[in-house]
């Protein structure tokens, strides 16, 4: 049985090089998602959402293997980030951040399979945020991305170079939400070795 691993199948979208900005076209993809607000470092709600997403994702994988005889590696955690005042990111005012956490799903996963997985999880585990998990499509289109290596709170200079130098040089401007893909397990990786893909949807800039 061939295993599907999104990080290997789509290296263009799930890998990058440090200090190198790339323009990529991201197609429509399906995700398990859930929303929240507040400091990801201290929020119990954030931890509850992460647990609900991963528990559901592994249940979906089990159903896909049983029903379709297809197997896949559960994708990395991803996050869409926003704030009413964008200065909250520059000042690292974590309490003002809004987030949508996501785990990508293979194209053969259906809404019926996700519902079955959520029903199974509901019966066997008490998840505080399980009812908030959704299955939906997300299309980003053209984006700029780069790889950040190091603590999450040190992403600021890289994001600033992306927005203030690379995008203007390419006659692009940001749109939509800042997107992060967590390629490392923060529980098992030293902060200075964390690998995070930073992505920003863009559109042509107009004079």
PDB file of N, CA and C in Angstrom, residues 124-190:
ATOM      1  N   UNK A 124     -15.671   8.088  21.842  1.00  0.00           N
ATOM      2  CA  UNK A 124     -14.573   7.477  22.588  1.00  0.00           C
ATOM      3  C   UNK A 124     -13.727   8.473  23.363  1.00  0.00           C
ATOM      4  N   UNK A 125     -13.861   9.776  23.064  1.00  0.00           N
ATOM      5  CA  UNK A 125     -13.006  10.744  23.744  1.00  0.00           C
ATOM      6  C   UNK A 125     -13.760  12.045  23.967  1.00  0.00           C
ATOM      7  N   UNK A 126     -13.585  12.609  25.138  1.00  0.00           N
ATOM      8  CA  UNK A 126     -14.233  13.876  25.481  1.00  0.00           C
ATOM      9  C   UNK A 126     -13.311  15.023  25.081  1.00  0.00           C
ATOM     10  N   UNK A 127     -13.594  15.626  23.929  1.00  0.00           N
ATOM     11  CA  UNK A 127     -12.784  16.732  23.420  1.00  0.00           C
ATOM     12  C   UNK A 127     -13.544  18.044  23.620  1.00  0.00           C
ATOM     13  N   UNK A 128     -12.934  18.960  24.331  1.00  0.00           N
ATOM     14  CA  UNK A 128     -13.610  20.223  24.578  1.00  0.00           C
ATOM     15  C   UNK A 128     -13.883  21.028  23.330  1.00  0.00           C
ATOM     16  N   UNK A 129     -13.045  20.862  22.288  1.00  0.00           N
ATOM     17  CA  UNK A 129     -13.211  21.643  21.057  1.00  0.00           C
ATOM     18  C   UNK A 129     -13.596  20.779  19.871  1.00  0.00           C
ATOM     19  N   UNK A 130     -13.960  19.537  20.112  1.00  0.00           N
ATOM     20  CA  UNK A 130     -14.277  18.640  19.001  1.00  0.00           C
ATOM     21  C   UNK A 130     -15.412  19.125  18.129  1.00  0.00           C
ATOM     22  N   UNK A 131     -16.417  19.768  18.736  1.00  0.00           N
ATOM     23  CA  UNK A 131     -17.579  20.229  17.981  1.00  0.00           C
ATOM     24  C   UNK A 131     -17.253  21.413  17.078  1.00  0.00           C
ATOM     25  N   UNK A 132     -16.086  22.010  17.243  1.00  0.00           N
ATOM     26  CA  UNK A 132     -15.713  23.181  16.450  1.00  0.00           C
ATOM     27  C   UNK A 132     -14.967  22.825  15.165  1.00  0.00           C
ATOM     28  N   UNK A 133     -14.601  21.578  15.026  1.00  0.00           N
ATOM     29  CA  UNK A 133     -13.853  21.161  13.835  1.00  0.00           C
ATOM     30  C   UNK A 133     -14.764  21.177  12.609  1.00  0.00           C
ATOM     31  N   UNK A 134     -14.261  21.747  11.527  1.00  0.00           N
ATOM     32  CA  UNK A 134     -14.987  21.801  10.251  1.00  0.00           C
ATOM     33  C   UNK A 134     -14.144  21.136   9.170  1.00  0.00           C
ATOM     34  N   UNK A 135     -14.830  20.729   8.114  1.00  0.00           N
ATOM     35  CA  UNK A 135     -14.153  20.214   6.916  1.00  0.00           C
ATOM     36  C   UNK A 135     -14.512  21.156   5.787  1.00  0.00           C
ATOM     37  N   UNK A 136     -13.510  21.833   5.225  1.00  0.00           N
ATOM     38  CA  UNK A 136     -13.811  22.826   4.196  1.00  0.00           C
ATOM     39  C   UNK A 136     -12.646  23.001   3.241  1.00  0.00           C
ATOM     40  N   UNK A 137     -12.960  23.594   2.099  1.00  0.00           N
ATOM     41  CA  UNK A 137     -11.947  23.874   1.089  1.00  0.00           C
ATOM     42  C   UNK A 137     -11.395  25.280   1.275  1.00  0.00           C
ATOM     43  N   UNK A 138     -10.142  25.442   0.897  1.00  0.00           N
ATOM     44  CA  UNK A 138      -9.495  26.740   0.995  1.00  0.00           C
ATOM     45  C   UNK A 138      -8.605  26.910  -0.222  1.00  0.00           C
ATOM     46  N   UNK A 139      -8.754  28.033  -0.916  1.00  0.00           N
ATOM     47  CA  UNK A 139      -7.959  28.331  -2.097  1.00  0.00           C
ATOM     48  C   UNK A 139      -7.148  29.598  -1.842  1.00  0.00           C
ATOM     49  N   UNK A 140      -5.825  29.486  -1.877  1.00  0.00           N
ATOM     50  CA  UNK A 140      -4.976  30.652  -1.619  1.00  0.00           C
ATOM     51  C   UNK A 140      -4.522  31.345  -2.891  1.00  0.00           C
ATOM     52  N   UNK A 141      -4.318  30.595  -3.964  1.00  0.00           N
ATOM     53  CA  UNK A 141      -3.836  31.217  -5.188  1.00  0.00           C
ATOM     54  C   UNK A 141      -2.365  31.601  -5.077  1.00  0.00           C
ATOM     55  N   UNK A 142      -2.016  32.731  -5.685  1.00  0.00           N
ATOM     56  CA  UNK A 142      -0.607  33.162  -5.709  1.00  0.00           C
ATOM     57  C   UNK A 142      -0.163  33.644  -4.336  1.00  0.00           C
ATOM     58  N   UNK A 143       1.008  33.150  -3.914  1.00  0.00           N
ATOM     59  CA  UNK A 143       1.539  33.479  -2.592  1.00  0.00           C
ATOM     60  C   UNK A 143       3.044  33.663  -2.666  1.00  0.00           C
ATOM     61  N   UNK A 144       3.572  34.366  -1.682  1.00  0.00           N
ATOM     62  CA  UNK A 144       5.010  34.423  -1.437  1.00  0.00           C
ATOM     63  C   UNK A 144       5.280  33.608  -0.181  1.00  0.00           C
ATOM     64  N   UNK A 145       6.333  32.788  -0.210  1.00  0.00           N
ATOM     65  CA  UNK A 145       6.643  31.993   0.965  1.00  0.00           C
ATOM     66  C   UNK A 145       8.149  31.876   1.161  1.00  0.00           C
ATOM     67  N   UNK A 146       8.535  31.585   2.386  1.00  0.00           N
ATOM     68  CA  UNK A 146       9.931  31.351   2.729  1.00  0.00           C
ATOM     69  C   UNK A 146       9.991  30.490   3.977  1.00  0.00           C
ATOM     70  N   UNK A 147      11.155  29.922   4.238  1.00  0.00           N
ATOM     71  CA  UNK A 147      11.347  29.086   5.413  1.00  0.00           C
ATOM     72  C   UNK A 147      12.012  29.893   6.518  1.00  0.00           C
ATOM     73  N   UNK A 148      11.399  29.863   7.699  1.00  0.00           N
ATOM     74  CA  UNK A 148      12.000  30.462   8.884  1.00  0.00           C
ATOM     75  C   UNK A 148      12.508  29.345   9.784  1.00  0.00           C
ATOM     76  N   UNK A 149      13.749  29.473  10.256  1.00  0.00           N
ATOM     77  CA  UNK A 149      14.307  28.518  11.206  1.00  0.00           C
ATOM     78  C   UNK A 149      14.607  29.260  12.495  1.00  0.00           C
ATOM     79  N   UNK A 150      13.982  28.821  13.577  1.00  0.00           N
ATOM     80  CA  UNK A 150      14.185  29.471  14.852  1.00  0.00           C
ATOM     81  C   UNK A 150      12.890  29.656  15.601  1.00  0.00           C
ATOM     82  N   UNK A 151      12.919  30.340  16.746  1.00  0.00           N
ATOM     83  CA  UNK A 151      11.715  30.553  17.550  1.00  0.00           C
ATOM     84  C   UNK A 151      10.644  31.312  16.785  1.00  0.00           C
ATOM     85  N   UNK A 152       9.397  31.019  17.114  1.00  0.00           N
ATOM     86  CA  UNK A 152       8.287  31.696  16.443  1.00  0.00           C
ATOM     87  C   UNK A 152       8.340  33.211  16.660  1.00  0.00           C
ATOM     88  N   UNK A 153       8.739  33.646  17.842  1.00  0.00           N
ATOM     89  CA  UNK A 153       8.748  35.070  18.143  1.00  0.00           C
ATOM     90  C   UNK A 153       9.878  35.817  17.453  1.00  0.00           C
ATOM     91  N   UNK A 154      10.712  35.116  16.687  1.00  0.00           N
ATOM     92  CA  UNK A 154      11.771  35.774  15.923  1.00  0.00           C
ATOM     93  C   UNK A 154      11.465  35.811  14.428  1.00  0.00           C
ATOM     94  N   UNK A 155      10.188  35.566  14.082  1.00  0.00           N
ATOM     95  CA  UNK A 155       9.799  35.599  12.662  1.00  0.00           C
ATOM     96  C   UNK A 155       9.696  37.023  12.116  1.00  0.00           C
ATOM     97  N   UNK A 156       9.537  38.010  13.009  1.00  0.00           N
ATOM     98  CA  UNK A 156       9.251  39.374  12.594  1.00  0.00           C
ATOM     99  C   UNK A 156      10.152  39.935  11.511  1.00  0.00           C
ATOM    100  N   UNK A 157      11.486  39.878  11.655  1.00  0.00           N
ATOM    101  CA  UNK A 157      12.354  40.436  10.606  1.00  0.00           C
ATOM    102  C   UNK A 157      12.172  39.767   9.243  1.00  0.00           C
ATOM    103  N   UNK A 158      11.951  38.450   9.241  1.00  0.00           N
ATOM    104  CA  UNK A 158      11.738  37.752   7.965  1.00  0.00           C
ATOM    105  C   UNK A 158      10.435  38.201   7.323  1.00  0.00           C
ATOM    106  N   UNK A 159       9.377  38.320   8.125  1.00  0.00           N
ATOM    107  CA  UNK A 159       8.095  38.791   7.591  1.00  0.00           C
ATOM    108  C   UNK A 159       8.226  40.220   7.093  1.00  0.00           C
ATOM    109  N   UNK A 160       8.981  41.051   7.800  1.00  0.00           N
ATOM    110  CA  UNK A 160       9.177  42.433   7.366  1.00  0.00           C
ATOM    111  C   UNK A 160       9.900  42.485   6.020  1.00  0.00           C
ATOM    112  N   UNK A 161      10.928  41.656   5.828  1.00  0.00           N
ATOM    113  CA  UNK A 161      11.633  41.629   4.534  1.00  0.00           C
ATOM    114  C   UNK A 161      10.701  41.167   3.421  1.00  0.00           C
ATOM    115  N   UNK A 162       9.836  40.207   3.748  1.00  0.00           N
ATOM    116  CA  UNK A 162       8.877  39.725   2.756  1.00  0.00           C
ATOM    117  C   UNK A 162       7.958  40.855   2.292  1.00  0.00           C
ATOM    118  N   UNK A 163       7.427  41.614   3.253  1.00  0.00           N
ATOM    119  CA  UNK A 163       6.440  42.651   2.952  1.00  0.00           C
ATOM    120  C   UNK A 163       7.065  43.952   2.458  1.00  0.00           C
ATOM    121  N   UNK A 164       8.218  44.310   3.032  1.00  0.00           N
ATOM    122  CA  UNK A 164       8.778  45.639   2.771  1.00  0.00           C
ATOM    123  C   UNK A 164       9.835  45.663   1.683  1.00  0.00           C
ATOM    124  N   UNK A 165      10.375  44.509   1.333  1.00  0.00           N
ATOM    125  CA  UNK A 165      11.423  44.471   0.313  1.00  0.00           C
ATOM    126  C   UNK A 165      11.033  43.588  -0.878  1.00  0.00           C
ATOM    127  N   UNK A 166      10.774  42.296  -0.614  1.00  0.00           N
ATOM    128  CA  UNK A 166      10.527  41.379  -1.729  1.00  0.00           C
ATOM    129  C   UNK A 166       9.252  41.728  -2.484  1.00  0.00           C
ATOM    130  N   UNK A 167       8.151  41.906  -1.778  1.00  0.00           N
ATOM    131  CA  UNK A 167       6.881  42.182  -2.463  1.00  0.00           C
ATOM    132  C   UNK A 167       6.928  43.457  -3.301  1.00  0.00           C
ATOM    133  N   UNK A 168       7.402  44.592  -2.765  1.00  0.00           N
ATOM    134  CA  UNK A 168       7.476  45.790  -3.608  1.00  0.00           C
ATOM    135  C   UNK A 168       8.365  45.590  -4.839  1.00  0.00           C
ATOM    136  N   UNK A 169       9.460  44.846  -4.678  1.00  0.00           N
ATOM    137  CA  UNK A 169      10.353  44.609  -5.810  1.00  0.00           C
ATOM    138  C   UNK A 169       9.673  43.798  -6.904  1.00  0.00           C
ATOM    139  N   UNK A 170       8.752  42.927  -6.506  1.00  0.00           N
ATOM    140  CA  UNK A 170       8.023  42.089  -7.464  1.00  0.00           C
ATOM    141  C   UNK A 170       6.684  42.704  -7.861  1.00  0.00           C
ATOM    142  N   UNK A 171       6.448  43.952  -7.421  1.00  0.00           N
ATOM    143  CA  UNK A 171       5.190  44.664  -7.700  1.00  0.00           C
ATOM    144  C   UNK A 171       3.975  43.876  -7.207  1.00  0.00           C
ATOM    145  N   UNK A 172       4.089  43.409  -5.973  1.00  0.00           N
ATOM    146  CA  UNK A 172       3.025  42.652  -5.333  1.00  0.00           C
ATOM    147  C   UNK A 172       2.636  43.334  -4.031  1.00  0.00           C
ATOM    148  N   UNK A 173       1.416  43.043  -3.586  1.00  0.00           N
ATOM    149  CA  UNK A 173       0.974  43.517  -2.275  1.00  0.00           C
ATOM    150  C   UNK A 173       0.224  42.385  -1.588  1.00  0.00           C
ATOM    151  N   UNK A 174       0.198  42.403  -0.252  1.00  0.00           N
ATOM    152  CA  UNK A 174      -0.456  41.305   0.471  1.00  0.00           C
ATOM    153  C   UNK A 174      -1.970  41.363   0.382  1.00  0.00           C
ATOM    154  N   UNK A 175      -2.585  40.206   0.494  1.00  0.00           N
ATOM    155  CA  UNK A 175      -4.038  40.079   0.620  1.00  0.00           C
ATOM    156  C   UNK A 175      -4.299  38.892   1.536  1.00  0.00           C
ATOM    157  N   UNK A 176      -5.470  38.836   2.102  1.00  0.00           N
ATOM    158  CA  UNK A 176      -5.818  37.683   2.931  1.00  0.00           C
ATOM    159  C   UNK A 176      -4.990  37.571   4.197  1.00  0.00           C
ATOM    160  N   UNK A 177      -4.910  36.356   4.727  1.00  0.00           N
ATOM    161  CA  UNK A 177      -4.295  36.119   6.029  1.00  0.00           C
ATOM    162  C   UNK A 177      -2.869  35.597   5.917  1.00  0.00           C
ATOM    163  N   UNK A 178      -2.044  36.027   6.850  1.00  0.00           N
ATOM    164  CA  UNK A 178      -0.714  35.446   7.018  1.00  0.00           C
ATOM    165  C   UNK A 178      -0.884  33.967   7.357  1.00  0.00           C
ATOM    166  N   UNK A 179      -0.065  33.115   6.724  1.00  0.00           N
ATOM    167  CA  UNK A 179      -0.220  31.661   6.819  1.00  0.00           C
ATOM    168  C   UNK A 179       1.104  31.072   7.305  1.00  0.00           C
ATOM    169  N   UNK A 180       1.050  30.225   8.308  1.00  0.00           N
ATOM    170  CA  UNK A 180       2.230  29.536   8.795  1.00  0.00           C
ATOM    171  C   UNK A 180       1.996  28.032   8.762  1.00  0.00           C
ATOM    172  N   UNK A 181       3.028  27.294   8.343  1.00  0.00           N
ATOM    173  CA  UNK A 181       2.978  25.833   8.295  1.00  0.00           C
ATOM    174  C   UNK A 181       4.101  25.324   9.194  1.00  0.00           C
ATOM    175  N   UNK A 182       3.729  24.570  10.215  1.00  0.00           N
ATOM    176  CA  UNK A 182       4.680  24.158  11.249  1.00  0.00           C
ATOM    177  C   UNK A 182       5.263  22.794  10.891  1.00  0.00           C
ATOM    178  N   UNK A 183       6.457  22.825  10.298  1.00  0.00           N
ATOM    179  CA  UNK A 183       7.083  21.606   9.811  1.00  0.00           C
ATOM    180  C   UNK A 183       7.763  20.821  10.923  1.00  0.00           C
ATOM    181  N   UNK A 184       7.952  21.435  12.093  1.00  0.00           N
ATOM    182  CA  UNK A 184       8.574  20.765  13.237  1.00  0.00           C
ATOM    183  C   UNK A 184       7.552  20.560  14.342  1.00  0.00           C
ATOM    184  N   UNK A 185       7.783  19.556  15.154  1.00  0.00           N
ATOM    185  CA  UNK A 185       6.975  19.314  16.349  1.00  0.00           C
ATOM    186  C   UNK A 185       7.579  20.130  17.488  1.00  0.00           C
ATOM    187  N   UNK A 186       6.880  21.184  17.888  1.00  0.00           N
ATOM    188  CA  UNK A 186       7.418  22.093  18.907  1.00  0.00           C
ATOM    189  C   UNK A 186       7.646  21.398  20.242  1.00  0.00           C
ATOM    190  N   UNK A 187       6.969  20.266  20.478  1.00  0.00           N
ATOM    191  CA  UNK A 187       7.147  19.548  21.740  1.00  0.00           C
ATOM    192  C   UNK A 187       8.477  18.811  21.792  1.00  0.00           C
ATOM    193  N   UNK A 188       9.058  18.551  20.625  1.00  0.00           N
ATOM    194  CA  UNK A 188      10.259  17.708  20.565  1.00  0.00           C
ATOM    195  C   UNK A 188      11.442  18.401  19.899  1.00  0.00           C
ATOM    196  N   UNK A 189      11.286  19.663  19.527  1.00  0.00           N
ATOM    197  CA  UNK A 189      12.319  20.373  18.783  1.00  0.00           C
ATOM    198  C   UNK A 189      12.781  21.597  19.562  1.00  0.00           C
ATOM    199  N   UNK A 190      14.073  21.791  19.643  1.00  0.00           N
ATOM    200  CA  UNK A 190      14.610  22.970  20.313  1.00  0.00           C
ATOM    201  C   UNK A 190      14.144  24.224  19.580  1.00  0.00           C
TER     202      UNK A 190
END
